[in-house]
Coordinates of C-alpha atoms in Angstrom, one line a residue:
Chain A
X24 CA -7.4 -11.5 -24.0
X25 CA -6.7 -15.0 -25.9
X26 CA -6.5 -17.9 -22.9
X27 CA -4.1 -20.6 -25.0
X28 CA -4.9 -24.2 -23.8
X29 CA -4.8 -22.6 -20.1
X30 CA -4.3 -26.4 -18.4
X31 CA -4.9 -24.5 -15.0
X32 CA -8.9 -24.4 -13.5
X33 CA -8.0 -22.1 -11.0
X34 CA -5.4 -19.8 -13.4
X35 CA -8.2 -19.4 -15.6
X36 CA -10.2 -17.7 -13.1
X37 CA -7.9 -15.4 -12.3
X38 CA -7.1 -14.8 -15.8
X39 CA -10.9 -13.9 -16.1
X40 CA -11.3 -12.1 -12.3
X41 CA -8.0 -10.1 -13.1
X42 CA -10.4 -8.8 -16.5
X43 CA -13.1 -8.1 -14.3
X44 CA -10.8 -5.7 -12.5
X45 CA -9.9 -4.3 -15.4
X46 CA -13.0 -3.6 -17.2
X47 CA -11.9 -6.5 -19.8
X48 CA -14.3 -8.0 -21.5
X49 CA -13.2 -10.5 -24.7
X50 CA -12.1 -13.6 -23.9
X51 CA -11.8 -16.4 -26.1
X52 CA -10.0 -19.8 -24.7
X53 CA -7.9 -21.5 -27.8
X54 CA -7.9 -26.0 -28.2
X55 CA -8.9 -25.7 -24.3
X56 CA -9.1 -28.9 -22.1
X57 CA -12.1 -29.8 -21.6
X58 CA -12.7 -31.0 -18.0
X59 CA -10.7 -28.0 -17.1
X60 CA -12.3 -25.3 -19.2
X61 CA -15.6 -26.6 -17.8
X62 CA -14.7 -26.6 -14.5
X63 CA -13.2 -23.0 -14.7
X64 CA -16.7 -22.0 -16.2
X65 CA -18.5 -23.6 -12.8
X66 CA -16.6 -22.9 -10.5
X67 CA -18.6 -20.4 -7.4
X68 CA -17.7 -16.5 -8.0
X69 CA -17.3 -16.9 -12.0
X70 CA -16.9 -13.3 -13.6
X71 CA -19.8 -12.8 -15.7
X72 CA -17.3 -12.9 -19.2
X73 CA -16.1 -16.1 -18.1
X74 CA -19.7 -17.9 -18.5
X75 CA -19.6 -15.1 -22.0
X76 CA -16.4 -16.3 -23.7
X77 CA -15.2 -18.2 -26.9
X78 CA -14.0 -21.5 -27.8
X79 CA -12.4 -21.9 -30.8
X80 CA -9.6 -25.4 -31.7
X81 CA -6.9 -23.2 -32.5
X82 CA -5.7 -19.7 -31.8
X83 CA -5.9 -19.0 -35.4
X84 CA -9.2 -19.2 -35.9
X85 CA -9.4 -17.2 -32.1
X86 CA -7.2 -14.2 -33.6
X87 CA -9.0 -14.7 -36.9
X88 CA -10.5 -10.6 -36.7
X89 CA -7.5 -9.2 -34.9
X90 CA -5.8 -6.7 -36.9
X91 CA -2.9 -6.4 -34.2
X92 CA -2.4 -9.5 -31.8
X93 CA 0.5 -9.9 -29.1
X94 CA 2.2 -12.5 -27.7
X95 CA 3.1 -12.3 -23.8
X96 CA 5.9 -14.6 -22.2
X97 CA 9.0 -14.1 -21.1
X98 CA 12.0 -13.9 -23.2
X99 CA 14.4 -15.2 -21.4
X100 CA 14.9 -19.0 -23.0
X101 CA 14.4 -17.7 -26.9
X102 CA 15.1 -15.1 -28.9
X103 CA 12.5 -14.3 -30.2
X104 CA 12.0 -13.7 -34.3
X105 CA 9.1 -10.9 -33.8
X106 CA 9.7 -7.5 -32.9
X107 CA 9.4 -6.8 -29.1
X108 CA 7.7 -4.2 -27.6
X109 CA 8.7 -4.3 -23.3
X110 CA 5.2 -4.3 -21.6
X111 CA 5.0 0.0 -20.3
X112 CA 4.7 0.7 -23.6
X113 CA 1.9 -1.6 -24.5
X114 CA -0.4 0.9 -24.2
X115 CA 0.4 3.2 -27.1
X116 CA 0.5 0.7 -29.0
X117 CA -2.9 -0.6 -28.1
X118 CA -4.5 2.3 -28.3
X119 CA -3.8 3.8 -31.8
X120 CA -4.4 0.0 -33.2
X121 CA -7.9 1.0 -31.2
X122 CA -8.1 4.3 -32.3
X123 CA -7.9 3.3 -36.6
X124 CA -10.8 1.1 -35.6
X125 CA -8.8 -2.1 -35.0
X126 CA -9.0 -5.3 -33.2
X127 CA -6.4 -6.3 -30.7
X128 CA -5.5 -10.0 -28.7
X129 CA -3.4 -10.0 -26.3
X130 CA -2.9 -13.6 -26.3
X131 CA -1.4 -16.0 -23.3
X132 CA 0.0 -19.6 -23.8
X133 CA -0.7 -22.6 -21.1
X134 CA 1.1 -22.4 -18.2
X135 CA 2.8 -25.5 -18.9
X136 CA 5.7 -24.6 -21.7
X137 CA 4.2 -20.8 -22.4
X138 CA 3.5 -19.6 -26.2
X139 CA 5.0 -21.9 -28.8
X140 CA 7.5 -21.1 -31.6
X141 CA 4.1 -22.3 -33.9
X142 CA 1.2 -20.2 -31.6
X143 CA 3.8 -17.6 -31.8
X144 CA 3.8 -17.0 -35.8
X145 CA 0.4 -16.0 -35.8
X146 CA 1.7 -12.9 -33.6
X147 CA 2.2 -9.1 -35.1
X148 CA 4.9 -8.9 -31.6
X149 CA 5.6 -9.8 -28.6
X150 CA 5.5 -8.0 -25.3
X151 CA 7.6 -8.7 -22.9
X152 CA 7.0 -8.0 -18.9
X153 CA 9.9 -6.9 -17.6
X154 CA 11.2 -10.4 -15.0
X155 CA 14.0 -10.4 -13.0
X156 CA 16.3 -13.1 -15.0
X157 CA 16.7 -15.3 -12.2
X158 CA 12.5 -16.4 -11.4
X159 CA 11.0 -14.7 -15.0
X160 CA 8.6 -17.2 -15.2
X161 CA 5.3 -15.7 -14.6
X162 CA 2.0 -17.4 -12.9
X163 CA -0.4 -17.3 -15.7
X164 CA -3.1 -14.9 -14.0
X165 CA -0.6 -12.4 -12.5
X166 CA 0.7 -12.6 -16.5
X167 CA -3.1 -11.4 -17.6
X168 CA -3.0 -9.3 -14.4
X169 CA -0.5 -7.7 -15.1
X170 CA -0.3 -7.2 -18.3
X171 CA -4.0 -5.5 -18.2
X172 CA -2.8 -3.1 -14.9
X173 CA -0.4 -1.6 -17.8
X174 CA -3.2 -1.2 -20.5
X175 CA -6.2 -0.1 -18.5
X176 CA -3.8 2.4 -16.3
X177 CA -3.2 3.4 -19.8
X178 CA -7.2 4.0 -20.9
X179 CA -7.8 5.9 -17.7
X180 CA -5.7 7.9 -17.1
X181 CA -8.4 10.5 -17.5
X182 CA -10.8 8.8 -15.4
X183 CA -8.0 8.3 -12.4
X184 CA -7.0 11.1 -13.0
X185 CA -10.2 12.5 -11.4
X186 CA -10.9 10.5 -9.0
X187 CA -6.9 11.2 -7.3
X188 CA -7.6 14.8 -7.2
X189 CA -11.0 14.1 -6.0
X190 CA -9.0 12.4 -2.8
X191 CA -6.3 14.3 -2.5
X192 CA -8.8 17.6 -2.1
X193 CA -10.1 15.3 0.8
X194 CA -7.1 14.9 2.5
X195 CA -6.1 18.8 2.3
X196 CA -10.0 19.5 3.0
X197 CA -9.5 20.6 7.2
X198 CA -6.9 23.0 6.1
X199 CA -3.5 23.9 8.2
X200 CA -3.5 25.1 11.1
X201 CA -3.0 28.9 11.0
X202 CA -0.2 31.1 12.2
X203 CA -2.7 32.1 15.2
X204 CA -3.6 28.7 16.0
X205 CA 0.1 27.2 15.8
X206 CA 1.3 30.4 17.8
X207 CA -1.6 29.7 21.4
X208 CA -0.8 25.9 20.8
X209 CA 3.7 26.5 21.3
X210 CA 2.4 28.9 24.5
X211 CA 0.0 26.0 25.9
X212 CA 3.0 23.6 24.7
X213 CA 6.2 25.6 26.3
X214 CA 3.7 25.9 29.7
X215 CA 3.4 22.3 29.9
X216 CA 7.3 22.7 29.5
X217 CA 7.8 24.5 32.1
X218 CA 5.5 22.5 34.4
X219 CA 7.2 19.5 34.2
X220 CA 10.4 20.9 34.4
X221 CA 11.4 20.0 30.7
X222 CA 12.8 23.0 30.1
X223 CA 15.2 24.7 32.6
X224 CA 14.3 28.8 31.7
X225 CA 18.5 29.0 30.6
X226 CA 17.2 26.7 27.4
X227 CA 13.6 28.5 27.0
X228 CA 14.7 31.4 24.1
X229 CA 15.9 27.9 22.5
X230 CA 13.8 25.8 23.2
X231 CA 10.9 27.9 22.3
X232 CA 13.1 28.6 18.5
X233 CA 13.0 25.3 18.5
X234 CA 8.2 24.4 18.9
X235 CA 7.7 26.7 16.2
X236 CA 10.0 25.3 13.6
X237 CA 8.4 21.8 14.5
X238 CA 5.4 23.0 14.9
X239 CA 5.4 24.3 11.4
X240 CA 7.9 21.6 9.5
X241 CA 4.4 18.9 10.9
X242 CA 2.2 20.5 8.5
X243 CA -0.3 20.6 11.8
X244 CA -4.4 20.8 10.4
X245 CA -6.2 23.1 12.0
X246 CA -7.8 20.6 13.8
X247 CA -5.4 18.4 14.9
X248 CA -4.2 21.1 16.9
X249 CA -7.2 22.0 18.9
X250 CA -7.0 18.7 20.2
X251 CA -4.0 19.0 20.8
X252 CA -4.3 22.2 22.5
X253 CA -6.9 20.3 24.5
X254 CA -4.7 17.3 24.8
X255 CA -2.1 19.7 26.6
X256 CA -4.6 22.3 28.5
X257 CA -5.3 19.1 30.4
X258 CA -2.2 17.8 30.9
X259 CA -1.2 21.9 32.4
X260 CA -4.6 21.5 35.1
X261 CA -3.6 18.2 36.3
X262 CA 0.3 19.5 37.0
X263 CA -1.0 22.4 38.8
X264 CA -3.7 20.9 40.5
X265 CA -2.6 17.5 41.1
X266 CA -4.2 13.7 39.8
X267 CA -5.8 11.0 41.4
X268 CA -1.9 9.6 40.9
X269 CA -0.4 11.1 42.8
X270 CA 1.2 10.2 46.1
Chain B
X25 CA 5.8 -6.7 1.3
X26 CA 3.6 -7.6 4.5
X27 CA 1.2 -10.0 4.6
X28 CA -1.3 -9.3 7.2
X29 CA -3.3 -12.7 7.7
X30 CA -3.5 -14.3 5.0
X31 CA -5.4 -17.4 4.8
X32 CA -5.0 -19.1 1.0
X33 CA -1.4 -21.1 1.3
X34 CA -1.7 -20.4 -2.8
X35 CA -2.2 -17.5 -2.4
X36 CA 0.7 -16.1 -0.4
X37 CA 3.4 -19.0 -2.6
X38 CA 2.0 -16.6 -6.1
X39 CA 2.8 -13.7 -4.0
X40 CA 5.8 -15.1 -3.8
X41 CA 6.1 -15.9 -6.7
X42 CA 5.5 -12.1 -8.2
X43 CA 8.1 -11.2 -5.3
X44 CA 11.0 -13.1 -7.5
X45 CA 8.9 -12.9 -10.8
X46 CA 10.1 -8.7 -10.0
X47 CA 13.4 -9.2 -7.8
X48 CA 12.0 -8.4 -4.7
X49 CA 13.5 -10.2 -1.3
X50 CA 12.4 -9.5 1.9
X51 CA 8.5 -10.3 3.0
X52 CA 7.5 -10.3 6.6
X53 CA 4.1 -12.7 7.3
X54 CA 2.1 -11.1 10.1
X55 CA -0.4 -12.8 12.6
X56 CA -0.7 -15.8 10.0
X57 CA -3.1 -18.7 10.7
X58 CA 0.1 -20.8 11.6
X59 CA -1.3 -24.7 9.1
X60 CA -1.9 -22.4 6.0
X61 CA 1.2 -20.1 5.9
X62 CA 3.3 -23.8 7.1
X63 CA 1.6 -25.1 4.2
X64 CA 3.1 -22.0 2.3
X65 CA 6.3 -22.8 2.9
X66 CA 6.0 -26.0 2.9
X67 CA 5.1 -26.0 -0.7
X68 CA 7.1 -27.6 -3.9
X69 CA 8.8 -25.0 -5.5
X70 CA 8.2 -22.3 -3.5
X71 CA 10.9 -19.7 -3.8
X72 CA 13.4 -18.9 -1.3
X73 CA 12.3 -15.8 -0.5
X74 CA 9.2 -17.8 1.5
X75 CA 11.7 -19.4 4.0
X76 CA 13.6 -17.0 4.7
X77 CA 10.7 -14.9 5.1
X78 CA 9.9 -12.9 8.7
X79 CA 7.3 -13.5 11.0
X80 CA 5.8 -11.6 13.3
X81 CA 2.3 -11.3 16.1
X82 CA 1.3 -7.5 14.9
X83 CA 1.9 -5.4 11.4
X84 CA 3.0 -3.3 14.6
X85 CA 6.4 -5.0 14.8
X86 CA 6.5 -5.8 10.8
X87 CA 6.9 -2.0 10.3
X88 CA 8.6 -1.3 13.2
X89 CA 12.4 -0.8 11.5
X90 CA 9.7 1.3 8.3
X91 CA 10.6 5.2 7.9
X92 CA 7.2 4.9 4.6
X93 CA 4.9 2.4 4.8
X94 CA 2.5 2.1 2.1
X95 CA -1.7 -0.4 2.4
X96 CA -3.1 -1.7 -0.5
X97 CA -6.6 -2.0 -1.2
X98 CA -9.6 -1.2 -3.0
X99 CA -11.0 2.4 -1.6
X100 CA -14.6 1.7 -2.8
X101 CA -15.9 0.7 -0.3
X102 CA -14.6 2.9 2.4
X103 CA -13.5 7.2 2.9
X104 CA -9.9 6.0 3.3
X105 CA -8.9 8.3 6.0
X106 CA -5.2 9.1 4.8
X107 CA -3.4 9.8 1.7
X108 CA -4.0 8.4 -1.1
X109 CA -2.0 7.0 -3.7
X110 CA -2.5 5.7 -7.2
X111 CA -0.5 3.1 -8.3
X112 CA 1.3 4.7 -11.1
X113 CA 2.7 7.1 -8.8
X114 CA 3.3 4.6 -6.2
X115 CA 7.7 3.5 -8.0
X116 CA 8.2 8.1 -7.5
X117 CA 7.8 7.7 -3.6
X118 CA 9.1 4.8 -3.0
X119 CA 12.4 5.0 -4.9
X120 CA 12.6 8.8 -2.4
X121 CA 12.4 7.7 0.1
X122 CA 14.7 4.6 -0.3
X123 CA 17.2 8.0 -1.6
X124 CA 17.2 9.2 1.0
X125 CA 17.8 6.0 3.7
X126 CA 14.9 4.8 4.5
X127 CA 13.1 1.4 4.4
X128 CA 9.3 1.1 2.7
X129 CA 6.8 -1.3 3.7
X130 CA 4.1 -2.4 1.8
X131 CA 0.9 -4.1 3.5
X132 CA -1.6 -5.9 1.9
X133 CA -4.5 -7.5 3.9
X134 CA -5.7 -11.0 4.6
X135 CA -8.2 -11.5 1.1
X136 CA -11.4 -11.6 3.4
X137 CA -11.2 -8.2 4.4
X138 CA -8.2 -6.8 3.5
X139 CA -6.5 -4.3 5.7
X140 CA -8.8 -3.3 8.3
X141 CA -8.9 0.6 9.8
X142 CA -6.9 -0.6 12.7
X143 CA -3.9 -1.5 10.8
X144 CA -4.4 1.1 8.0
X145 CA -3.8 3.3 11.5
X146 CA -0.3 1.7 10.6
X147 CA 0.2 3.5 7.4
X148 CA 1.0 6.6 6.0
X149 CA -0.6 6.7 3.0
X150 CA -2.7 4.4 1.0
X151 CA -1.9 3.5 -2.5
X152 CA -5.2 2.8 -5.2
X153 CA -5.0 0.0 -7.8
X154 CA -6.9 2.0 -10.3
X155 CA -9.9 -1.4 -10.5
X156 CA -12.9 -1.0 -12.4
X157 CA -16.3 -0.1 -9.4
X158 CA -18.7 -3.1 -10.6
X159 CA -15.1 -6.2 -10.1
X160 CA -13.2 -3.5 -7.8
X161 CA -11.5 -6.0 -5.6
X162 CA -8.4 -7.7 -6.5
X163 CA -7.0 -10.9 -6.0
X164 CA -4.1 -10.8 -3.8
X165 CA -1.9 -13.6 -5.3
X166 CA -2.7 -10.6 -8.4
X167 CA -2.4 -7.3 -6.7
X168 CA 1.1 -7.8 -5.4
X169 CA 1.9 -8.5 -9.1
X170 CA 0.1 -5.7 -9.8
X171 CA 1.9 -3.3 -7.4
X172 CA 6.0 -4.8 -7.8
X173 CA 5.2 -4.7 -11.3
X174 CA 5.0 -0.8 -11.3
X175 CA 7.5 -0.2 -8.4
X176 CA 9.9 -2.4 -10.9
X177 CA 8.8 -1.0 -14.0
X178 CA 9.0 2.3 -13.6
X179 CA 11.1 3.3 -10.5
X180 CA 12.3 6.7 -10.9
X181 CA 10.8 6.4 -14.3
X182 CA 7.5 9.5 -14.3
X183 CA 6.8 11.9 -11.4
X184 CA 3.7 12.5 -10.5
X185 CA 3.4 15.8 -9.3
X186 CA -0.6 16.2 -7.6
X187 CA -1.7 12.5 -6.8
X188 CA 1.6 11.7 -5.5
X189 CA 1.8 15.2 -3.0
X190 CA -0.1 14.5 -0.1
X191 CA 2.1 11.2 0.7
X192 CA 4.7 13.3 -0.8
X193 CA 4.7 15.0 2.4
X194 CA 5.2 12.1 4.9
X195 CA 7.4 11.1 3.3
X196 CA 9.2 14.5 2.6
X197 CA 11.6 15.5 5.6
X198 CA 15.0 14.0 6.4
X199 CA 15.1 11.1 8.9
X200 CA 11.8 10.0 9.0
X201 CA 11.0 8.3 12.5
X202 CA 10.0 4.9 12.0
X203 CA 7.0 2.5 12.6
X204 CA 8.6 1.5 15.7
X205 CA 9.7 4.9 17.4
X206 CA 6.2 5.9 15.9
X207 CA 4.5 3.6 18.3
X208 CA 6.9 3.5 21.7
X209 CA 5.9 7.6 21.2
X210 CA 1.8 6.6 21.1
X211 CA 1.9 4.4 23.7
X212 CA 4.1 7.5 26.2
X213 CA 2.1 10.0 25.0
X214 CA -1.6 7.5 25.2
X215 CA -0.2 6.9 29.5
X216 CA 0.2 10.7 29.1
X217 CA -3.7 11.6 28.5
X218 CA -4.9 8.8 30.7
X219 CA -2.6 10.1 34.0
X220 CA -4.1 13.2 32.5
X221 CA -7.7 12.1 32.8
X222 CA -7.8 13.6 28.7
X223 CA -8.6 10.0 27.5
X224 CA -11.9 8.6 29.3
X225 CA -11.3 4.6 29.7
X226 CA -13.7 4.4 26.9
X227 CA -12.6 6.5 24.4
X228 CA -9.2 5.5 24.4
X229 CA -9.8 2.6 22.3
X230 CA -11.2 5.5 19.2
X231 CA -8.1 8.0 21.0
X232 CA -5.7 5.5 20.2
X233 CA -6.4 5.1 16.3
X234 CA -6.7 8.9 15.7
X235 CA -3.4 9.0 17.5
X236 CA -1.5 6.7 15.2
X237 CA -3.6 8.4 11.8
X238 CA -2.4 11.5 13.3
X239 CA 1.5 11.0 14.2
X240 CA 1.8 9.6 10.7
X241 CA 0.2 12.3 8.9
X242 CA 3.0 14.4 10.7
X243 CA 5.5 13.3 9.4
X244 CA 8.5 13.2 12.5
X245 CA 11.5 13.5 12.1
X246 CA 13.7 10.5 14.5
X247 CA 14.7 13.7 16.1
X248 CA 11.5 15.0 17.0
X249 CA 10.3 12.4 17.5
X250 CA 13.0 11.9 20.3
X251 CA 12.1 14.2 21.7
X252 CA 8.6 14.5 22.2
X253 CA 9.5 11.3 23.6
X254 CA 10.9 12.8 25.9
X255 CA 8.4 15.8 26.7
X256 CA 5.6 13.6 27.4
X257 CA 8.0 11.4 30.0
X258 CA 9.1 14.0 32.4
X259 CA 4.9 15.5 32.2
X260 CA 4.6 11.6 33.3
X261 CA 6.6 11.5 35.6
X262 CA 5.3 15.1 36.8
X263 CA 1.7 14.1 36.6
X264 CA 3.4 10.7 38.4
X265 CA 5.0 11.9 41.2
X266 CA 3.6 15.5 42.1
X267 CA 5.4 18.7 40.7
X268 CA 6.9 22.3 42.8
X269 CA 3.9 23.4 41.7
X270 CA 0.8 21.7 43.1
X271 CA -0.8 22.4 46.3

């Protein structure tokens, strides 16, 4: 990631944090404003990669060893001279370049005016973040976060898949209640309904049917079904034997 | 977008800006710290949607009219009690819910500790931003930006199967009950539990939490929720006024 003349130390810190969040390491700052850059680096909690960042006087030096240089920005106010890539397509592009042994730079301009025409002349292409035309201009730290998320989400897809699978498995672990458990639950609920005068006897046939459908629609887990049964049995006991609150 | 007790006015502003960038309009702030909230709203250049933001005392009120409530956060430090969706799969899920006439809330916790276990009990599922395990915790404004980018850029683009299956089930039935209906149902059930001596008062806090999780896990339809409420109210009436069967 290359930041060109970033102004706000908070934004520099935010960009570095986003890099750490998504597993990126190499930060390069071109033509920084010395005091702001110092302030950003000395901030409490600044990630390690901010201290290890490289610094250069010009963007040209910063991207000297890169084989693919991608500028970022909104295109609302100007006609780009380079090919434009929509952000969702950037991952494939970067992956291909790295697979063939190249180095990729993702370049962000200053908060005030973004990348200049001169800056863009160092870029092979432009990535466009698909923002709303009424408010196209993103905060620097947020733009970095969104771009790196997109790149990380693609390259980390395999790893995530594994994690999500583990989570899904965890969620499914208790297992749905069996038909038998649901049937016993339905019986108890029905008895409670009758005891509470909720279900006039003429309606019981229809209610039993609806109740069964409902219990299955709910995809109740075994454990939850047992708890529900416990509750309805307590209710039934109270209804039949009276509770302390009755008159 | 719902922010729960955001601390830093700059982050509130950044979240609002990301919403404007990606074309989202409805911001809701739950349990804000009054001075910080005032400061954020009066900031120069605050987007219109920040002035139009709604405010409520609790998260429950903020999501009362929502049929799918998605919490956000990193899962590195805790085991989630809800199904987890990887962020790239969120777009399809949200689109499906909106297509069937639902309302979706995306909930972000405070900068200090994210969403609490109590906050999460109002959520149908959790979205996980795939961050690096060495630096998993994202800045609030950046987290909002990344999530909304994903929704704006990819809504409907890719159908993700397995990952979103658990959560999709949550929203599967047409006409899911809204957060407000579920909350009222939970209250009635809780009252019945207490009246039936099922829930010793020492346990009530834990039970309330479990009950909320359960009701969301069940993906109850609006109509069924109303019937359940009717049943539990009848039970309550009987418990409090006695039934014909008591001694």
